[in-house]
PDB file of C-alpha atoms in Angstrom:
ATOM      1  CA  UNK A   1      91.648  99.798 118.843  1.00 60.00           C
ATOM      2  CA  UNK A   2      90.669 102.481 121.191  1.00 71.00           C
ATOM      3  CA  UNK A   3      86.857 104.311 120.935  1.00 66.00           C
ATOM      4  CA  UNK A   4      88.920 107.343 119.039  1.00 81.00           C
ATOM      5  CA  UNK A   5      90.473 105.244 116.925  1.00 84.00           C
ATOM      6  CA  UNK A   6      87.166 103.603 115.525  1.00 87.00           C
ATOM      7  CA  UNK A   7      85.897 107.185 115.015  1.00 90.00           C
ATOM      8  CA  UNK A   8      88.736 108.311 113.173  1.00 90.00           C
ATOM      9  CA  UNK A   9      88.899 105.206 111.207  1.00 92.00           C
ATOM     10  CA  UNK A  10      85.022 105.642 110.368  1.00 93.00           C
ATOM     11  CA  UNK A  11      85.244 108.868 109.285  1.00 94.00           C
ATOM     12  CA  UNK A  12      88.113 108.031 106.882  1.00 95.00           C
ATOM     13  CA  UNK A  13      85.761 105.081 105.504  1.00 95.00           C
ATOM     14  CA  UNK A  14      82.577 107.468 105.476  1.00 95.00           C
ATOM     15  CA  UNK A  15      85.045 110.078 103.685  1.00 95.00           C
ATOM     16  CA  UNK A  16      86.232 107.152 100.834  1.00 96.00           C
ATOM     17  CA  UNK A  17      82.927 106.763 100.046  1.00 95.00           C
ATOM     18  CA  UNK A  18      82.220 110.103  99.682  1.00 96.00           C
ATOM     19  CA  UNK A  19      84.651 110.811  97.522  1.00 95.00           C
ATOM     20  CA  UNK A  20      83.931 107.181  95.296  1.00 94.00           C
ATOM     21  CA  UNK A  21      80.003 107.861  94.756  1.00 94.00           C
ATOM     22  CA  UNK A  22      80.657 112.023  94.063  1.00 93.00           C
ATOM     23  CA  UNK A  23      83.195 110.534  91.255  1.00 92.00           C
ATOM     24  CA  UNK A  24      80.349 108.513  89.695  1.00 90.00           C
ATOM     25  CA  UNK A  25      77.961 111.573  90.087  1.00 92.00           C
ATOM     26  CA  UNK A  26      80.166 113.533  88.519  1.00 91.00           C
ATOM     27  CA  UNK A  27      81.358 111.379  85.760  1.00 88.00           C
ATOM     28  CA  UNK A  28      78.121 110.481  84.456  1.00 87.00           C
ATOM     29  CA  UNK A  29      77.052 114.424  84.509  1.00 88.00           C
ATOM     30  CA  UNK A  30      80.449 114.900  82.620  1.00 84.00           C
ATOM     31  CA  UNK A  31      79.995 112.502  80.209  1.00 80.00           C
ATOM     32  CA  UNK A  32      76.328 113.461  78.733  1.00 82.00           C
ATOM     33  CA  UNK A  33      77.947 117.101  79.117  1.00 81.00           C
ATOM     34  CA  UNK A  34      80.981 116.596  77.048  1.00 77.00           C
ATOM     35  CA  UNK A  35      78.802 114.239  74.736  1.00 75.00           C
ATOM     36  CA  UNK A  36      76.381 116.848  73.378  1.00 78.00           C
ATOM     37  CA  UNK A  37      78.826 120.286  73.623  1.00 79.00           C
ATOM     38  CA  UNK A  38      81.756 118.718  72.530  1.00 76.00           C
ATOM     39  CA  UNK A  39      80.676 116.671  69.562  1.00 73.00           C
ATOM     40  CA  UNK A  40      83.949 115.687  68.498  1.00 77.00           C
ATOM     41  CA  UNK A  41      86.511 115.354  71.801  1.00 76.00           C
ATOM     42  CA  UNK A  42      88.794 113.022  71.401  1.00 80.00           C
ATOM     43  CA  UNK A  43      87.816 109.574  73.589  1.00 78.00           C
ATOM     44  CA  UNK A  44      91.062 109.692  74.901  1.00 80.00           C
ATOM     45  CA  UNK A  45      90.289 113.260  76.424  1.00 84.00           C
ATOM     46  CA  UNK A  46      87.623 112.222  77.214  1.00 80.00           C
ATOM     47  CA  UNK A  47      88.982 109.286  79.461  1.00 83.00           C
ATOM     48  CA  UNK A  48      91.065 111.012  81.056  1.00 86.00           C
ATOM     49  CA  UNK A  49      89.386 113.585  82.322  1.00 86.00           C
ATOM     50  CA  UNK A  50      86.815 110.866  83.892  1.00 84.00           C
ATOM     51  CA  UNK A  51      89.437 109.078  85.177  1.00 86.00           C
ATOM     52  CA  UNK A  52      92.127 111.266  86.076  1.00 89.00           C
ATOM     53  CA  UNK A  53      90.840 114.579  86.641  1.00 89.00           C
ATOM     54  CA  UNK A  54      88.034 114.288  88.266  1.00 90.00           C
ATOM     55  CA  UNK A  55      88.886 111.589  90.592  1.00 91.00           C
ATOM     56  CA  UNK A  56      92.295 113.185  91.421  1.00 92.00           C
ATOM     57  CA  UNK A  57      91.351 116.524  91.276  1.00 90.00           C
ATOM     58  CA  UNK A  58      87.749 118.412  92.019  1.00 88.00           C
ATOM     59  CA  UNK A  59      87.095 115.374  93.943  1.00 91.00           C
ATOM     60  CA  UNK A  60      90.490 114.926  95.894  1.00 93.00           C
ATOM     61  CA  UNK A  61      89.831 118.593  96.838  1.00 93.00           C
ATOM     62  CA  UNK A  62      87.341 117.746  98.529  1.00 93.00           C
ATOM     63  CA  UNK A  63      88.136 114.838  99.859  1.00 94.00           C
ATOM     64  CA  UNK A  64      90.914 116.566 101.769  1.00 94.00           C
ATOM     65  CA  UNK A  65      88.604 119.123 102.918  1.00 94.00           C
ATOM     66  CA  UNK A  66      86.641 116.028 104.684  1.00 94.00           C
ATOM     67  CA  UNK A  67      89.324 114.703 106.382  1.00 94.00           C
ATOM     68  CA  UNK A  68      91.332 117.953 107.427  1.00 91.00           C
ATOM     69  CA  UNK A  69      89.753 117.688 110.933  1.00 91.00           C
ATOM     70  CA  UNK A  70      91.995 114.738 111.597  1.00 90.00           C
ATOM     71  CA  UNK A  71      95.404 115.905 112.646  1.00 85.00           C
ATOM     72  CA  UNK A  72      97.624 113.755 110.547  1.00 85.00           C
ATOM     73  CA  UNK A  73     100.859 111.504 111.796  1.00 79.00           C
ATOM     74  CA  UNK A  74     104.477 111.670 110.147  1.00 71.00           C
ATOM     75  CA  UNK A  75     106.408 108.361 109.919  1.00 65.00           C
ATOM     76  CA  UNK A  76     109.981 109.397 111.139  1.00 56.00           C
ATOM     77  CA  UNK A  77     111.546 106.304 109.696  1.00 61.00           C
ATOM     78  CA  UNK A  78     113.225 106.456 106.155  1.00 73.00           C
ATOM     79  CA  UNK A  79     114.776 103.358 104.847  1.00 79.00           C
ATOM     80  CA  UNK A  80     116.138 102.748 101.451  1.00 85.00           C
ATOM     81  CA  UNK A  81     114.948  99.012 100.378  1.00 88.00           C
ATOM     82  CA  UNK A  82     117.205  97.218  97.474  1.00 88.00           C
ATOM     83  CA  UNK A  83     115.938  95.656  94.750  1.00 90.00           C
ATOM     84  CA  UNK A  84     116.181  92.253  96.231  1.00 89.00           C
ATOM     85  CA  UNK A  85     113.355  93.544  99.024  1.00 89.00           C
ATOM     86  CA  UNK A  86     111.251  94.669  95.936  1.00 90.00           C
ATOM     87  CA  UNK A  87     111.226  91.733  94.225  1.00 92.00           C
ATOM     88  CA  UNK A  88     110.600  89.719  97.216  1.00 90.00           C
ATOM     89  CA  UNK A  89     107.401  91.432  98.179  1.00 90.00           C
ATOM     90  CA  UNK A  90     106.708  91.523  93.892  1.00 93.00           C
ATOM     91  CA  UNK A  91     106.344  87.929  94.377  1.00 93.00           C
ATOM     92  CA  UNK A  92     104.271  87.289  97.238  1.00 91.00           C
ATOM     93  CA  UNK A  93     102.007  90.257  96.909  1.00 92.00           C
ATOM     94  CA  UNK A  94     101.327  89.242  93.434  1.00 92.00           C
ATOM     95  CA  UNK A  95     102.240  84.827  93.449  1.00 93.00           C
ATOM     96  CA  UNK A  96      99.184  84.425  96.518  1.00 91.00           C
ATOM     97  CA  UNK A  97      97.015  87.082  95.316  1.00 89.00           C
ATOM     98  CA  UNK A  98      96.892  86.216  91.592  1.00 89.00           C
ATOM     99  CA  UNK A  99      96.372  82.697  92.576  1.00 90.00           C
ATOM    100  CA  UNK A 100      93.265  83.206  95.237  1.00 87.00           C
ATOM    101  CA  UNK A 101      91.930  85.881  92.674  1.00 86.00           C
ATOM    102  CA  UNK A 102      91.958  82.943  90.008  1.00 87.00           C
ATOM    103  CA  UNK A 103      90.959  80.470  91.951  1.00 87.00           C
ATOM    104  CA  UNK A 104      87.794  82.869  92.774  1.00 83.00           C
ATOM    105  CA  UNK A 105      87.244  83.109  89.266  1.00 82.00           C
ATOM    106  CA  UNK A 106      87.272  79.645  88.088  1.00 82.00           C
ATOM    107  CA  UNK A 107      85.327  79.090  91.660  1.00 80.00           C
ATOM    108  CA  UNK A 108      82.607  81.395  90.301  1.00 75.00           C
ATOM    109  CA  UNK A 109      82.374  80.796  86.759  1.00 76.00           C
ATOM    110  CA  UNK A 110      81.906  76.479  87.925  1.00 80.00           C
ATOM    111  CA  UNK A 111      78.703  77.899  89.880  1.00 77.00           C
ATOM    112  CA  UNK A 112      77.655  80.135  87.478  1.00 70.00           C
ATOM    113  CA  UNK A 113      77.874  83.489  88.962  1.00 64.00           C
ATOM    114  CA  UNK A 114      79.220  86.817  86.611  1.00 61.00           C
ATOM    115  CA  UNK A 115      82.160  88.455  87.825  1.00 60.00           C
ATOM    116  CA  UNK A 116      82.751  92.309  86.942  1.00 58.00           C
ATOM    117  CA  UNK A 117      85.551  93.278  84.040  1.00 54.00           C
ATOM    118  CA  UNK A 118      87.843  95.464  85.511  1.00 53.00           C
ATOM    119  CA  UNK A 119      89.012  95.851  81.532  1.00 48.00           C
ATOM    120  CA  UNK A 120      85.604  96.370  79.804  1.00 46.00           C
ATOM    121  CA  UNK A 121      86.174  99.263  78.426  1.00 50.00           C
ATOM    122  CA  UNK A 122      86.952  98.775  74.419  1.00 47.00           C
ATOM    123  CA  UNK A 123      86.561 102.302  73.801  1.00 51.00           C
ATOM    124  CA  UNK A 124      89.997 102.900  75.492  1.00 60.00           C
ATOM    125  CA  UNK A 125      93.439 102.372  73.684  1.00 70.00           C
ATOM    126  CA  UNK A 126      95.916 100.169  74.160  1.00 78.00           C
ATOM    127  CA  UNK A 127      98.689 102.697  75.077  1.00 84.00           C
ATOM    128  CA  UNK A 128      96.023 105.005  76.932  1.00 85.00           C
ATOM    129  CA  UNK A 129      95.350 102.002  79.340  1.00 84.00           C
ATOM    130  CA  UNK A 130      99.193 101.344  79.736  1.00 87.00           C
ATOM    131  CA  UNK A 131      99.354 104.497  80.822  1.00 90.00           C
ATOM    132  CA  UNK A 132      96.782 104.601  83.305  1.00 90.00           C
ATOM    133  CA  UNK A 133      97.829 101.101  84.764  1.00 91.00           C
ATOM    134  CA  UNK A 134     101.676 101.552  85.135  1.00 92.00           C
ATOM    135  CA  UNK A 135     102.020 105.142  85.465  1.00 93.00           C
ATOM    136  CA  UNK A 136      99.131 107.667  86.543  1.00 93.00           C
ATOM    137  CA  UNK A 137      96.758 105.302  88.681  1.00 93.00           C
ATOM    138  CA  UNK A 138     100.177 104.305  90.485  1.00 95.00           C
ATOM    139  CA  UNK A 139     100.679 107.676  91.379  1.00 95.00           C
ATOM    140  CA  UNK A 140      97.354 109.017  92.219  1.00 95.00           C
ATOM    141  CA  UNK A 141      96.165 106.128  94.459  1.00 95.00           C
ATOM    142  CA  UNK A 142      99.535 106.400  96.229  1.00 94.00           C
ATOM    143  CA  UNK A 143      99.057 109.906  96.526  1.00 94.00           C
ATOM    144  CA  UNK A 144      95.320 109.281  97.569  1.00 95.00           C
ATOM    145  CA  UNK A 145      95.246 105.970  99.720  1.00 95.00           C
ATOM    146  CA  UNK A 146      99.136 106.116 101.073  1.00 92.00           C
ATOM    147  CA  UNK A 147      99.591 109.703 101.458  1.00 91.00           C
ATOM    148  CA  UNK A 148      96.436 111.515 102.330  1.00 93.00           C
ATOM    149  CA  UNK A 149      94.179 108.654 103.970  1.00 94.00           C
ATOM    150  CA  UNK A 150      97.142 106.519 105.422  1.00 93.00           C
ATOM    151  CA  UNK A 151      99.036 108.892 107.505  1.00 90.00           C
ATOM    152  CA  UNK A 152      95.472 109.615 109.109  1.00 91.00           C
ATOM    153  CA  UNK A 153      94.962 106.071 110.569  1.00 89.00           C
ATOM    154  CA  UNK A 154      94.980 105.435 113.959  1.00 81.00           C
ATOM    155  CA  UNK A 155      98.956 104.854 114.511  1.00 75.00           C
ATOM    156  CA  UNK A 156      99.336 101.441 115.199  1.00 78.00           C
ATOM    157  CA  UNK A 157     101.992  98.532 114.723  1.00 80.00           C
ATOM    158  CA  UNK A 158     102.548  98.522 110.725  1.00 82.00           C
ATOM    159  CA  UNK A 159     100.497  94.895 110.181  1.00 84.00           C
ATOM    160  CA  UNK A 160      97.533  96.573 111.686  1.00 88.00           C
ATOM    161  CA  UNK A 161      97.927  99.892 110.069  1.00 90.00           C
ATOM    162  CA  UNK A 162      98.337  98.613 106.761  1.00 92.00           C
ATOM    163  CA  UNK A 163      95.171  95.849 106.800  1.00 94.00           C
ATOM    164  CA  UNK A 164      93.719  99.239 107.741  1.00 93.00           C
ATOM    165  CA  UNK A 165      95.123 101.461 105.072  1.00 93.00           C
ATOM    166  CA  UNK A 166      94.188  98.501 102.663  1.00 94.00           C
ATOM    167  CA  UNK A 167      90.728  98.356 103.154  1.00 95.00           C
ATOM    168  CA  UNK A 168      90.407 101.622 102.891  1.00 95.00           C
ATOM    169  CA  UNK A 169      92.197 100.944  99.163  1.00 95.00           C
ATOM    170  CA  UNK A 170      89.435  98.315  98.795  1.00 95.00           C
ATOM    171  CA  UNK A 171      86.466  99.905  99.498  1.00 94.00           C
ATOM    172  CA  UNK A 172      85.778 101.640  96.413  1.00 93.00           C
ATOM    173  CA  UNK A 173      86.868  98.991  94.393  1.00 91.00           C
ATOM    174  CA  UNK A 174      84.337  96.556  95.973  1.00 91.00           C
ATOM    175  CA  UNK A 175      81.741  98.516  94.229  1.00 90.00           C
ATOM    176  CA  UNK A 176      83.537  99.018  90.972  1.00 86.00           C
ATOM    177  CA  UNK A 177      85.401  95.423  90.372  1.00 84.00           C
ATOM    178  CA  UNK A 178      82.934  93.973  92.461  1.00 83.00           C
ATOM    179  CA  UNK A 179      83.656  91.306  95.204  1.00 83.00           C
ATOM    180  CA  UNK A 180      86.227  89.149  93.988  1.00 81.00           C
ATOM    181  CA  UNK A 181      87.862  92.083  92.411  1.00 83.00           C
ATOM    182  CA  UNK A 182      87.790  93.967  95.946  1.00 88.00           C
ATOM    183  CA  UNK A 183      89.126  91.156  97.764  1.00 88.00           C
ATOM    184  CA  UNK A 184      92.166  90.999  95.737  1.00 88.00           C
ATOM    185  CA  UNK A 185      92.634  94.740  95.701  1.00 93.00           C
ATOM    186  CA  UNK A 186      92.638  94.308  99.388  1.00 94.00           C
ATOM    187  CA  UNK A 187      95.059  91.938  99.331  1.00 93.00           C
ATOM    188  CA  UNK A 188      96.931  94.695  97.130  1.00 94.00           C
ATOM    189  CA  UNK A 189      96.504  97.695  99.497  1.00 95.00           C
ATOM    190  CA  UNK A 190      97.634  95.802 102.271  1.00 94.00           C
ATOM    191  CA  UNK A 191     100.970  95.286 100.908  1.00 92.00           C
ATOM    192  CA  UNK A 192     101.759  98.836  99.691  1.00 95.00           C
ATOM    193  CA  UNK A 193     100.209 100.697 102.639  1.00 94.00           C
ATOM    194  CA  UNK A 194     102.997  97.823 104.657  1.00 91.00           C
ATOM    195  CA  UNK A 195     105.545  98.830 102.711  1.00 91.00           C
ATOM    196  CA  UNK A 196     104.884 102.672 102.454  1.00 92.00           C
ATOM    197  CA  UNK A 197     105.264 102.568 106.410  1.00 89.00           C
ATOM    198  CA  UNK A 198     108.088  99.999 106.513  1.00 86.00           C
ATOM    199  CA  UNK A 199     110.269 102.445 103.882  1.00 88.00           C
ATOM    200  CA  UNK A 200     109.011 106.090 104.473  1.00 86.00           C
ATOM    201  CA  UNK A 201     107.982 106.350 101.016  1.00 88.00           C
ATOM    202  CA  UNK A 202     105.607 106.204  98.338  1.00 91.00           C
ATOM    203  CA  UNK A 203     107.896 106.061  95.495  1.00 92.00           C
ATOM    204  CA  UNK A 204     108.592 101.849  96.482  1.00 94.00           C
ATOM    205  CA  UNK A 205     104.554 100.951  96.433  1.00 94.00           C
ATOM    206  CA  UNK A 206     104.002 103.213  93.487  1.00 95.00           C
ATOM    207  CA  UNK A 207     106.612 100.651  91.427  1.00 95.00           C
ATOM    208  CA  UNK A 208     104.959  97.763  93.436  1.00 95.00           C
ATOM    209  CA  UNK A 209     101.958  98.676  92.407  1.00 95.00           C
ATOM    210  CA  UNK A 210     102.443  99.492  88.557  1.00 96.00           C
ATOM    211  CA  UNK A 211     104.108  95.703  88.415  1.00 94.00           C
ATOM    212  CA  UNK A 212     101.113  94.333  90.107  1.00 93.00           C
ATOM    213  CA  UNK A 213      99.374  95.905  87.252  1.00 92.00           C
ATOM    214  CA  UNK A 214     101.807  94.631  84.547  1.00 92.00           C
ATOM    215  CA  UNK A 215     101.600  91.144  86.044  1.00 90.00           C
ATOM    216  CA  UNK A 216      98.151  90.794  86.738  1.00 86.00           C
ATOM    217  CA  UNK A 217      96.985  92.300  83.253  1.00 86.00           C
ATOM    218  CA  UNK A 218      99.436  91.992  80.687  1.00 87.00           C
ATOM    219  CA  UNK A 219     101.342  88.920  81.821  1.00 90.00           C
ATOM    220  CA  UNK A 220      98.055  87.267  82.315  1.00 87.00           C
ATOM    221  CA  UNK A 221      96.736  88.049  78.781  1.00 85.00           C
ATOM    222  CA  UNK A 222      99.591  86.691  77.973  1.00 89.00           C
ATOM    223  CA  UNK A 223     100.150  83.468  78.791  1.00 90.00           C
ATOM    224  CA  UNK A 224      96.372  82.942  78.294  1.00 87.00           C
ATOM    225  CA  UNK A 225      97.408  81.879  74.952  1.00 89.00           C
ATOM    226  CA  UNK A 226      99.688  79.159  76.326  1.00 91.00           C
ATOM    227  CA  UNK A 227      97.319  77.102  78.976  1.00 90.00           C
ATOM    228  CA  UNK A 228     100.857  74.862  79.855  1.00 93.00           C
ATOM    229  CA  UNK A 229     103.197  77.710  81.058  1.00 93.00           C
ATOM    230  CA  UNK A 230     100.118  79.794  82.212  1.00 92.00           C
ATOM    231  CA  UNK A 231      99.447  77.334  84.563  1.00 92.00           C
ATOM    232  CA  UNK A 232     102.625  76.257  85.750  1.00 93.00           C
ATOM    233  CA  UNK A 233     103.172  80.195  86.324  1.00 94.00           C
ATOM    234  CA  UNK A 234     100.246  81.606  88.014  1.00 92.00           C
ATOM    235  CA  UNK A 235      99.307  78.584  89.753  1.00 92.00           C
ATOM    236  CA  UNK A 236     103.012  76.247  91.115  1.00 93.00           C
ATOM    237  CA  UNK A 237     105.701  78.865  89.865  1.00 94.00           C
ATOM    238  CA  UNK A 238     104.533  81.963  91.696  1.00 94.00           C
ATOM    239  CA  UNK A 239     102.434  80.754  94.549  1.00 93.00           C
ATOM    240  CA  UNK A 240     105.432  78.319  95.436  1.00 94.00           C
ATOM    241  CA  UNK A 241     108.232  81.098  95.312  1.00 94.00           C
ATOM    242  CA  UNK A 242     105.938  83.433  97.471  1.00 93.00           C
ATOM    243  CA  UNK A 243     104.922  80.755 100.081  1.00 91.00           C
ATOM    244  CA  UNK A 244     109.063  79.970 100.297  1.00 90.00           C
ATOM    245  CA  UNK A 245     109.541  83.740 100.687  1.00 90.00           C
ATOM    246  CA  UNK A 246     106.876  83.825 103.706  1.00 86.00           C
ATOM    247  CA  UNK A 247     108.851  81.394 105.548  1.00 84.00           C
ATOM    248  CA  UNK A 248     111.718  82.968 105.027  1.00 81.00           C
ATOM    249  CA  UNK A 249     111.669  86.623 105.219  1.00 69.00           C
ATOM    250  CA  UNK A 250     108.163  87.479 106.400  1.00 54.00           C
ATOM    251  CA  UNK A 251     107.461  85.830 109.747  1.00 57.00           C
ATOM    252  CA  UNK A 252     107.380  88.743 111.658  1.00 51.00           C
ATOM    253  CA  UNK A 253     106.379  92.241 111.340  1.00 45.00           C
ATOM    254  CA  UNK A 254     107.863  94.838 113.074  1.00 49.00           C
ATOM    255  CA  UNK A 255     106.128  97.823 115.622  1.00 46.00           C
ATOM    256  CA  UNK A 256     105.325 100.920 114.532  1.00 44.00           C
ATOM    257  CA  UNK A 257     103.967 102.676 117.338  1.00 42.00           C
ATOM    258  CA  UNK A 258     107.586 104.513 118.827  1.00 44.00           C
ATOM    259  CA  UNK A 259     107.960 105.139 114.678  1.00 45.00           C
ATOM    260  CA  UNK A 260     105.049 107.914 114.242  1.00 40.00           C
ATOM    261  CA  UNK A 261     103.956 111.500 115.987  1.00 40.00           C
ATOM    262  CA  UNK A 262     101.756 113.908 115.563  1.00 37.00           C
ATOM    263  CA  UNK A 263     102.847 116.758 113.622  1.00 38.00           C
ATOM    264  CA  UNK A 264     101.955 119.406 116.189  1.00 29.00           C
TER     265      UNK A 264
END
């Protein structure tokens, strides 16, 4: 990338991290507050107000206010991608990323090192968590990470742009799942930042995204209870599919640079 590109791309990382550590400021504040003057607020208020509102509001606020300076891009192209093109990058996002993410786990856990719960919160319902997972986080981050950050990096040809956009996704999830958990949500934001450029739209990551969540949470939890088809699903069944659907469909990726403009 070009010097101007590094310095826009810094100040988007510098701005992420802004926003990430003023969340946790805020949040703890909010909780003692809400603790002691309102006694008996219901937990899920309570959560979602630390984990909806004030991420993706006060703080997006001024989060946008940080990156204003940088004149955003429009991607002209908007394509319309069938359900076959969903499923297909379903399976590879989620069959190699759910495998390397286990494999990291078991990797760790044979060397005896802790790895951060994404899910350790007990306090928080069933349903409420459902709801944050395949519905409101979907739609936030997109908003957030595909919308406001992503149409602010340096235009480039879509691979680029979206390993980009994707660590951008990962960076404040490297210091709230931790390393292993980082490294697969960059795995995540790579695909959905490639596939908001390649369609035009953030309504086809948002549903990529909430069945990452089903398949990586639910699913998992599970087939935990049945070792035989657990394994033969996350580890031969998926990973097998999604290496067949790399040789396929994915071995090239297309250039976006004649694809965006700036808006002035």
């Amino acid at each position: 990338m070009k010097v101007n590109h590094w310095l826009r791309y810094s100040w988007l990382v510098c701005a992420v991290l802004f926003w990430y550590f003023m969340n946790r400021m805020l949040t703890k504040f909010l909780t003692n507050y809400l603790s002691q003057t309102f006694i008996n607020l219901p937990s899920a208020m309570h959560t979602l107000i630390v984990t909806v509102l004030i991420p993706y509001g006060f703080s997006m606020i001024i989060l946008c206010l940080l990156i204003k300076p940088l004149v955003p891009y429009r991607f002209l192209a908007k394509k319309k991608m069938t359900f076959k093109e969903l499923v297909n990058y379903s399976v590879v996002m989620n069959g190699i990323g759910m495998f390397i993410f286990l494999l990291f786990i078991l990797g760790c856990r044979l060397i005896g090192v802790s790895i951060k719960q994404p899910l350790g919160d007990s306090m928080v319902s069933e349903w409420l968590m459902a709801l944050l997972l395949l519905l409101l986080n979907p739609i936030f981050e997109g908003i957030l990470f595909r919308k406001l950050l992503l149409e602010r990096v340096p235009a480039l040809p879509h691979l680029k742009q979206a390993l980009l956009g994707g660590l951008l996704f990962a960076v404040p999830h490297f210091f709230s799942l931790g390393i292993v958990g980082g490294l697969r949500t960059f795995w995540l934001g790579i695909f959905l930042a490639y596939v908001t450029l390649d369609s035009g739209s953030l309504k086809y990551s948002a549903i990529l995204h909430s069945i990452s969540n089903l398949y990586a949470y639910y699913l998992l939890t599970f087939l935990l209870d049945y070792p035989v088809l657990f394994f033969l699903f996350y580890f031969v069944g998926m990973p097998c599919w999604a290496f067949y659907l790399i040789q396929r469909y994915f071995k090239s990726a297309p250039s976006s640079e004649k694809d965006w403009e700036c808006k002035l």
